[in-house]
Amino acid sequence: MELLDVLARRRSVRRFKPLPLPEEDLEKLLFALQRAPTDASAQLYSAIRVRDPRLRDEVARLSGDQEHIRQAAEFFLFLADVHRLERLLAHRGQRMAFWPRTALHFAILDAGIAASYLALTAEALGYGVCFIGGVLNGVETLTDLLGLPPGVLPVVGLAVGVPDEEGPPRPRLPRRLVVHEDRYRPYAAEDLEEAYRAMAPYSRVGDWNRVLKRYFAEGGTMEAREKPYGKVLSRQGFDPDLPKGAPFYSLGALLEEALAEARGVLFRKGEVWLEEEARAFRGEGRPGEALLIALRKARGEVPDWP
C-alpha cells in the first residue's frame, strides 16, 4: 500500500477479529520499530510484547478496562528506558551523568517514534492499530506488575490486529493552526472557533469541547493522572530534585508533608534539619535527599543515630 494512502485512511481501531498475526508479519513489525530514528544512537526505549492472557487482562483493567487491549492479536507496551544505557556505561567502567529531565525527554521521544514506526508498518500491511494512553491510569501498579527497574517508565500501549470495524478517518485541525512559519503565530478568537468547527465531527454530538473538557480541564482525566505519574517519575529516578525511590510527586510535595508533621524545616548547604517541638532530625545530601532522610528519621523509619 502506498504510504500516502495509508496516511489518508488511518484511524484508531477498537474492535479486532480473533485472528493471530502471521509470524512473517510480526517480524516486519519488530523490524520496523528497531529502524526508528534515535538520538545519538542510544535507543532509549524498550517494548514489552504482552502475550500472557492474564497479564494482558490486568493491563487492560489498569488502563480503564479497555476491551480492545484484550481483543487485539498483539499488544505492545513502549517504555522510556535509560536503565539499559546506564548498564552499558557501567559495563565499560563509566558512570552515568546526572541528566534526568533530558534523559526523560529523549527516552519518551525515542519510545514514541519507535511505536509510530511499528504502527505505520502495521497499517501498511492492512492491520488496525490503537495507541493506548490509558496505561498511565494505573502507572504505579503497572510499573510494579512488569518489574520495571529504575530508569524505565511506561509511555504508551499499542494494540495491533485484524480490524473488525470500519469508519472514516478522524478530523484534524486546520493546517495553518498547526504549522507555523518562522515564528509561533498567536491565535485569534476566530482561529479557535475555526478549530472547534473543524474538530466537531470528532464528537458524537458535534461538540469537541466536551472531549477536551473531559480530558484536559479541571477535574479531568489528565489531572487525575498527574500525581501518580509524578510519583513514578521520582521513584524511577527521573526527578532531578528527589533521589531514586522517593514516593513523592515533587520536592514541594515532600516539603509540604514534612511541614505537616514538624514545626519547621531548616535548609543549609549539604544538610537539612527537621524541627519538632523538642527534637530535631538531620539529613545530609542534596535538598530533596536530605529532607527525605530527616523525615524518615522523624517517623522512626530509619535510625536517627549514628
CSV table of C-alpha atoms in Angstrom, one decimal:
chain,number,residue,atom,x,y,z
A,1,MET,CA,0.0,0.0,0.0
A,2,GLU,CA,1.3,3.5,-0.9
A,3,LEU,CA,2.4,5.5,2.2
A,4,LEU,CA,0.1,8.5,1.4
A,5,ASP,CA,-2.8,6.1,1.0
A,6,VAL,CA,-2.1,4.7,4.4
A,7,LEU,CA,-1.9,8.1,6.0
A,8,ALA,CA,-5.1,9.2,4.3
A,9,ARG,CA,-7.1,6.2,5.6
A,10,ARG,CA,-5.6,5.8,9.0
A,11,ARG,CA,-7.8,5.8,12.1
A,12,SER,CA,-7.7,4.2,15.5
A,13,VAL,CA,-9.3,0.7,15.6
A,14,ARG,CA,-11.0,-0.5,18.8
A,15,ARG,CA,-12.6,-3.7,17.6
A,16,PHE,CA,-10.5,-6.6,16.4
A,17,LYS,CA,-11.2,-10.1,14.9
A,18,PRO,CA,-9.9,-13.0,16.9
A,19,LEU,CA,-7.1,-13.8,14.4
A,20,PRO,CA,-3.4,-14.0,15.1
A,21,LEU,CA,-0.7,-12.2,13.1
A,22,PRO,CA,1.4,-14.4,10.8
A,23,GLU,CA,5.0,-14.7,12.1
A,24,GLU,CA,6.4,-13.1,8.9
A,25,ASP,CA,4.2,-10.0,9.5
A,26,LEU,CA,5.2,-9.9,13.2
A,27,GLU,CA,8.8,-10.0,12.1
A,28,LYS,CA,8.2,-7.0,9.8
A,29,LEU,CA,6.6,-5.0,12.7
A,30,LEU,CA,9.5,-5.7,15.0
A,31,PHE,CA,12.0,-4.8,12.3
A,32,ALA,CA,10.2,-1.5,11.7
A,33,LEU,CA,10.3,-0.5,15.4
A,34,GLN,CA,14.0,-1.0,15.6
A,35,ARG,CA,14.6,1.0,12.4
A,36,ALA,CA,13.1,4.1,14.0
A,37,PRO,CA,15.4,7.2,14.4
A,38,THR,CA,17.0,7.7,17.8
A,39,ASP,CA,19.1,10.4,19.3
A,40,ALA,CA,22.9,9.8,19.4
A,41,SER,CA,22.4,6.1,18.7
A,42,ALA,CA,21.3,5.5,22.3
A,43,GLN,CA,17.9,3.8,21.6
A,44,LEU,CA,16.5,4.9,24.9
A,45,TYR,CA,13.4,2.8,24.7
A,46,SER,CA,12.2,-0.8,25.1
A,47,ALA,CA,9.0,-2.6,24.2
A,48,ILE,CA,7.2,-5.3,26.1
A,49,ARG,CA,5.2,-7.7,23.9
A,50,VAL,CA,2.4,-8.7,26.3
A,51,ARG,CA,1.4,-12.3,25.4
A,52,ASP,CA,0.2,-13.8,28.7
A,53,PRO,CA,-3.7,-13.6,28.6
A,54,ARG,CA,-3.9,-13.0,32.3
A,55,LEU,CA,-1.3,-10.3,32.2
A,56,ARG,CA,-3.0,-8.7,29.2
A,57,ASP,CA,-6.3,-8.7,31.1
A,58,GLU,CA,-4.7,-7.0,34.1
A,59,VAL,CA,-3.1,-4.3,31.8
A,60,ALA,CA,-6.5,-3.8,30.2
A,61,ARG,CA,-8.1,-3.4,33.6
A,62,LEU,CA,-5.5,-0.9,34.8
A,63,SER,CA,-5.8,1.1,31.6
A,64,GLY,CA,-9.5,1.8,32.0
A,65,ASP,CA,-10.8,-1.7,31.3
A,66,GLN,CA,-10.3,-1.2,27.5
A,67,GLU,CA,-11.6,-4.4,25.8
A,68,HIS,CA,-9.5,-3.8,22.6
A,69,ILE,CA,-6.4,-4.5,24.6
A,70,ARG,CA,-7.7,-8.0,25.3
A,71,GLN,CA,-9.0,-8.5,21.7
A,72,ALA,CA,-6.0,-7.4,19.7
A,73,ALA,CA,-3.8,-10.0,18.2
A,74,GLU,CA,-0.7,-8.2,19.7
A,75,PHE,CA,-0.3,-5.7,22.4
A,76,PHE,CA,2.9,-3.8,23.0
A,77,LEU,CA,3.9,-1.5,25.9
A,78,PHE,CA,6.5,1.0,24.9
A,79,LEU,CA,8.9,2.2,27.6
A,80,ALA,CA,11.3,5.0,28.1
A,81,ASP,CA,14.4,3.1,29.0
A,82,VAL,CA,17.5,4.8,30.4
A,83,HIS,CA,18.4,1.7,32.6
A,84,ARG,CA,20.0,-0.2,29.7
A,85,LEU,CA,22.2,2.8,28.8
A,86,GLU,CA,23.3,3.1,32.5
A,87,ARG,CA,24.2,-0.6,32.4
A,88,LEU,CA,26.1,-0.3,29.2
A,89,LEU,CA,28.2,2.6,30.6
A,90,ALA,CA,28.9,0.7,33.8
A,91,HIS,CA,30.0,-2.3,31.8
A,92,ARG,CA,32.8,-0.1,30.4
A,93,GLY,CA,33.6,1.3,33.8
A,94,GLN,CA,31.8,4.6,33.3
A,95,ARG,CA,29.2,6.3,35.5
A,96,MET,CA,26.0,7.8,34.1
A,97,ALA,CA,25.9,11.6,34.3
A,98,PHE,CA,23.1,13.4,36.2
A,99,TRP,CA,20.6,14.5,33.5
A,100,PRO,CA,17.2,13.1,34.5
A,101,ARG,CA,15.0,15.6,32.7
A,102,THR,CA,16.9,15.5,29.5
A,103,ALA,CA,17.0,11.7,29.7
A,104,LEU,CA,13.3,11.6,30.1
A,105,HIS,CA,12.8,13.9,27.2
A,106,PHE,CA,14.8,11.8,24.7
A,107,ALA,CA,13.6,8.5,26.1
A,108,ILE,CA,10.0,9.4,25.6
A,109,LEU,CA,10.7,10.7,22.2
A,110,ASP,CA,12.6,7.5,21.2
A,111,ALA,CA,9.7,5.3,22.5
A,112,GLY,CA,7.1,7.4,20.7
A,113,ILE,CA,8.9,7.3,17.4
A,114,ALA,CA,9.5,3.5,17.6
A,115,ALA,CA,5.8,3.0,18.4
A,116,SER,CA,4.9,5.1,15.4
A,117,TYR,CA,7.1,3.2,13.1
A,118,LEU,CA,5.6,-0.1,14.2
A,119,ALA,CA,2.0,1.3,13.9
A,120,LEU,CA,2.5,2.7,10.5
A,121,THR,CA,4.0,-0.5,9.2
A,122,ALA,CA,1.1,-2.5,10.6
A,123,GLU,CA,-1.4,-0.2,8.9
A,124,ALA,CA,0.6,-0.5,5.6
A,125,LEU,CA,0.2,-4.3,6.0
A,126,GLY,CA,-3.6,-3.9,6.3
A,127,TYR,CA,-3.9,-4.2,10.1
A,128,GLY,CA,-5.6,-1.9,12.6
A,129,VAL,CA,-3.9,-0.2,15.5
A,130,CYS,CA,-4.8,1.8,18.6
A,131,PHE,CA,-2.5,3.7,20.8
A,132,ILE,CA,-3.4,3.4,24.5
A,133,GLY,CA,-2.6,6.4,26.6
A,134,GLY,CA,-4.7,4.9,29.3
A,135,VAL,CA,-1.6,2.9,30.5
A,136,LEU,CA,-1.0,5.9,32.7
A,137,ASN,CA,-4.2,5.4,34.6
A,138,GLY,CA,-2.6,2.7,36.8
A,139,VAL,CA,1.0,3.6,36.1
A,140,GLU,CA,2.3,2.9,39.6
A,141,THR,CA,0.7,-0.6,39.7
A,142,LEU,CA,1.7,-1.3,36.1
A,143,THR,CA,5.4,-0.4,36.9
A,144,ASP,CA,5.3,-3.0,39.7
A,145,LEU,CA,3.4,-5.6,37.7
A,146,LEU,CA,6.0,-5.5,34.9
A,147,GLY,CA,9.0,-5.3,37.2
A,148,LEU,CA,10.4,-2.2,35.7
A,149,PRO,CA,13.7,-1.2,37.2
A,150,PRO,CA,14.7,2.4,38.0
A,151,GLY,CA,15.3,4.3,34.8
A,152,VAL,CA,12.4,2.6,33.0
A,153,LEU,CA,8.9,4.2,32.6
A,154,PRO,CA,5.7,3.2,30.7
A,155,VAL,CA,5.0,5.6,27.9
A,156,VAL,CA,2.2,4.2,25.7
A,157,GLY,CA,0.5,1.0,24.7
A,158,LEU,CA,-0.2,-0.2,21.2
A,159,ALA,CA,-2.9,-2.7,20.2
A,160,VAL,CA,-2.5,-4.3,16.7
A,161,GLY,CA,-4.7,-6.8,14.9
A,162,VAL,CA,-7.1,-7.6,12.1
A,163,PRO,CA,-9.8,-4.8,12.3
A,164,ASP,CA,-13.4,-5.7,12.9
A,165,GLU,CA,-14.8,-2.2,12.2
A,166,GLU,CA,-14.7,0.4,9.5
A,167,GLY,CA,-15.1,4.1,9.6
A,168,PRO,CA,-13.8,7.4,8.2
A,169,PRO,CA,-10.5,9.0,9.4
A,170,ARG,CA,-10.9,11.3,12.4
A,171,PRO,CA,-10.7,15.1,11.6
A,172,ARG,CA,-7.7,17.2,12.2
A,173,LEU,CA,-7.1,20.8,13.0
A,174,PRO,CA,-6.7,23.2,10.0
A,175,ARG,CA,-3.1,23.1,8.9
A,176,ARG,CA,-2.4,26.8,9.4
A,177,LEU,CA,-3.2,26.4,13.1
A,178,VAL,CA,-0.6,23.6,13.5
A,179,VAL,CA,2.2,24.5,11.1
A,180,HIS,CA,3.7,27.9,11.9
A,181,GLU,CA,6.2,29.7,9.7
A,182,ASP,CA,9.4,31.2,11.1
A,183,ARG,CA,7.7,32.2,14.4
A,184,TYR,CA,4.9,31.0,16.6
A,185,ARG,CA,1.7,32.8,15.5
A,186,PRO,CA,-0.7,33.9,18.2
A,187,TYR,CA,-4.2,32.6,18.0
A,188,ALA,CA,-7.1,34.9,17.5
A,189,ALA,CA,-10.6,34.1,18.6
A,190,GLU,CA,-11.7,33.3,15.0
A,191,ASP,CA,-8.8,30.8,14.8
A,192,LEU,CA,-10.1,29.0,17.9
A,193,GLU,CA,-13.6,28.9,16.6
A,194,GLU,CA,-12.3,27.5,13.3
A,195,ALA,CA,-10.6,24.8,15.3
A,196,TYR,CA,-13.8,23.8,17.1
A,197,ARG,CA,-15.7,23.7,13.8
A,198,ALA,CA,-13.1,21.6,12.1
A,199,MET,CA,-13.0,19.1,15.0
A,200,ALA,CA,-16.7,19.0,15.7
A,201,PRO,CA,-17.1,15.6,13.9
A,202,TYR,CA,-14.8,14.0,16.4
A,203,SER,CA,-17.6,14.2,19.0
A,204,ARG,CA,-20.8,12.2,18.5
A,205,VAL,CA,-22.8,15.3,19.4
A,206,GLY,CA,-20.7,17.7,17.4
A,207,ASP,CA,-19.1,19.4,20.3
A,208,TRP,CA,-15.3,18.9,20.5
A,209,ASN,CA,-15.1,20.9,23.7
A,210,ARG,CA,-16.9,18.0,25.5
A,211,VAL,CA,-13.9,15.8,24.7
A,212,LEU,CA,-11.3,18.5,25.7
A,213,LYS,CA,-13.1,19.2,28.9
A,214,ARG,CA,-13.3,15.5,29.9
A,215,TYR,CA,-9.6,15.0,29.4
A,216,PHE,CA,-7.8,18.4,30.0
A,217,ALA,CA,-10.0,20.8,32.0
A,218,GLU,CA,-10.0,21.0,35.8
A,219,GLY,CA,-11.2,17.7,37.3
A,220,GLY,CA,-10.4,15.8,34.1
A,221,THR,CA,-8.5,12.7,33.3
A,222,MET,CA,-5.1,14.3,32.9
A,223,GLU,CA,-5.4,16.0,36.3
A,224,ALA,CA,-6.1,12.6,37.9
A,225,ARG,CA,-3.0,11.1,36.3
A,226,GLU,CA,-0.7,13.9,37.3
A,227,LYS,CA,0.3,12.9,40.9
A,228,PRO,CA,0.6,9.2,40.3
A,229,TYR,CA,2.7,9.9,37.2
A,230,GLY,CA,4.9,12.3,39.1
A,231,LYS,CA,5.4,9.8,41.9
A,232,VAL,CA,6.5,7.2,39.4
A,233,LEU,CA,8.9,9.7,37.8
A,234,SER,CA,10.5,10.2,41.2
A,235,ARG,CA,10.6,6.6,42.1
A,236,GLN,CA,12.2,5.6,38.7
A,237,GLY,CA,14.9,8.3,39.0
A,238,PHE,CA,13.6,11.0,36.6
A,239,ASP,CA,13.1,13.8,39.1
A,240,PRO,CA,16.3,15.9,39.5
A,241,ASP,CA,15.3,17.1,43.0
A,242,LEU,CA,14.5,13.7,44.6
A,243,PRO,CA,16.5,10.5,45.0
A,244,LYS,CA,15.5,7.3,43.2
A,245,GLY,CA,12.8,5.5,45.1
A,246,ALA,CA,11.3,8.7,46.6
A,247,PRO,CA,7.5,8.1,47.0
A,248,PHE,CA,6.6,11.8,46.4
A,249,TYR,CA,5.2,13.7,43.5
A,250,SER,CA,7.8,16.5,43.8
A,251,LEU,CA,10.2,18.2,46.2
A,252,GLY,CA,7.3,20.6,47.0
A,253,ALA,CA,5.0,17.7,48.0
A,254,LEU,CA,7.8,16.3,50.2
A,255,LEU,CA,8.3,19.7,51.9
A,256,GLU,CA,4.5,20.1,52.4
A,257,GLU,CA,4.3,16.7,54.1
A,258,ALA,CA,7.3,17.4,56.2
A,259,LEU,CA,5.8,20.7,57.4
A,260,ALA,CA,2.6,18.9,58.2
A,261,GLU,CA,4.5,16.7,60.7
A,262,ALA,CA,7.0,19.2,62.1
A,263,ARG,CA,7.3,22.8,63.3
A,264,GLY,CA,9.8,23.9,60.7
A,265,VAL,CA,12.5,22.8,58.1
A,266,LEU,CA,16.0,24.4,58.0
A,267,PHE,CA,17.9,24.1,54.8
A,268,ARG,CA,21.7,24.5,54.8
A,269,LYS,CA,24.2,23.5,52.2
A,270,GLY,CA,24.5,19.8,52.2
A,271,GLU,CA,22.1,19.2,55.1
A,272,VAL,CA,18.5,19.7,56.3
A,273,TRP,CA,17.2,19.9,59.9
A,274,LEU,CA,13.6,18.9,60.5
A,275,GLU,CA,12.5,20.5,63.7
A,276,GLU,CA,9.8,19.3,66.2
A,277,GLU,CA,8.9,20.9,69.5
A,278,ALA,CA,11.8,19.4,71.5
A,279,ARG,CA,13.7,17.4,68.9
A,280,ALA,CA,15.4,17.9,65.5
A,281,PHE,CA,16.4,15.4,62.9
A,282,ARG,CA,19.2,15.9,60.5
A,283,GLY,CA,19.6,14.6,56.9
A,284,GLU,CA,22.5,15.0,54.6
A,285,GLY,CA,22.9,15.3,50.8
A,286,ARG,CA,21.1,17.3,48.1
A,287,PRO,CA,18.0,19.1,49.4
A,288,GLY,CA,15.4,16.5,48.4
A,289,GLU,CA,17.6,13.6,49.6
A,290,ALA,CA,18.4,15.3,52.9
A,291,LEU,CA,14.8,16.2,53.7
A,292,LEU,CA,13.6,12.7,52.9
A,293,ILE,CA,16.3,11.2,55.3
A,294,ALA,CA,15.3,13.7,58.0
A,295,LEU,CA,11.6,12.9,57.6
A,296,ARG,CA,12.2,9.1,57.7
A,297,LYS,CA,14.2,9.6,60.9
A,298,ALA,CA,11.4,11.6,62.5
A,299,ARG,CA,9.0,8.8,61.6
A,300,GLY,CA,11.3,6.2,63.1
A,301,GLU,CA,11.7,4.5,59.7
A,302,VAL,CA,15.5,4.7,59.9
A,303,PRO,CA,17.7,5.1,62.9
A,304,ASP,CA,18.4,8.7,64.0
A,305,TRP,CA,21.8,7.7,65.4
A,306,PRO,CA,24.5,7.2,64.5
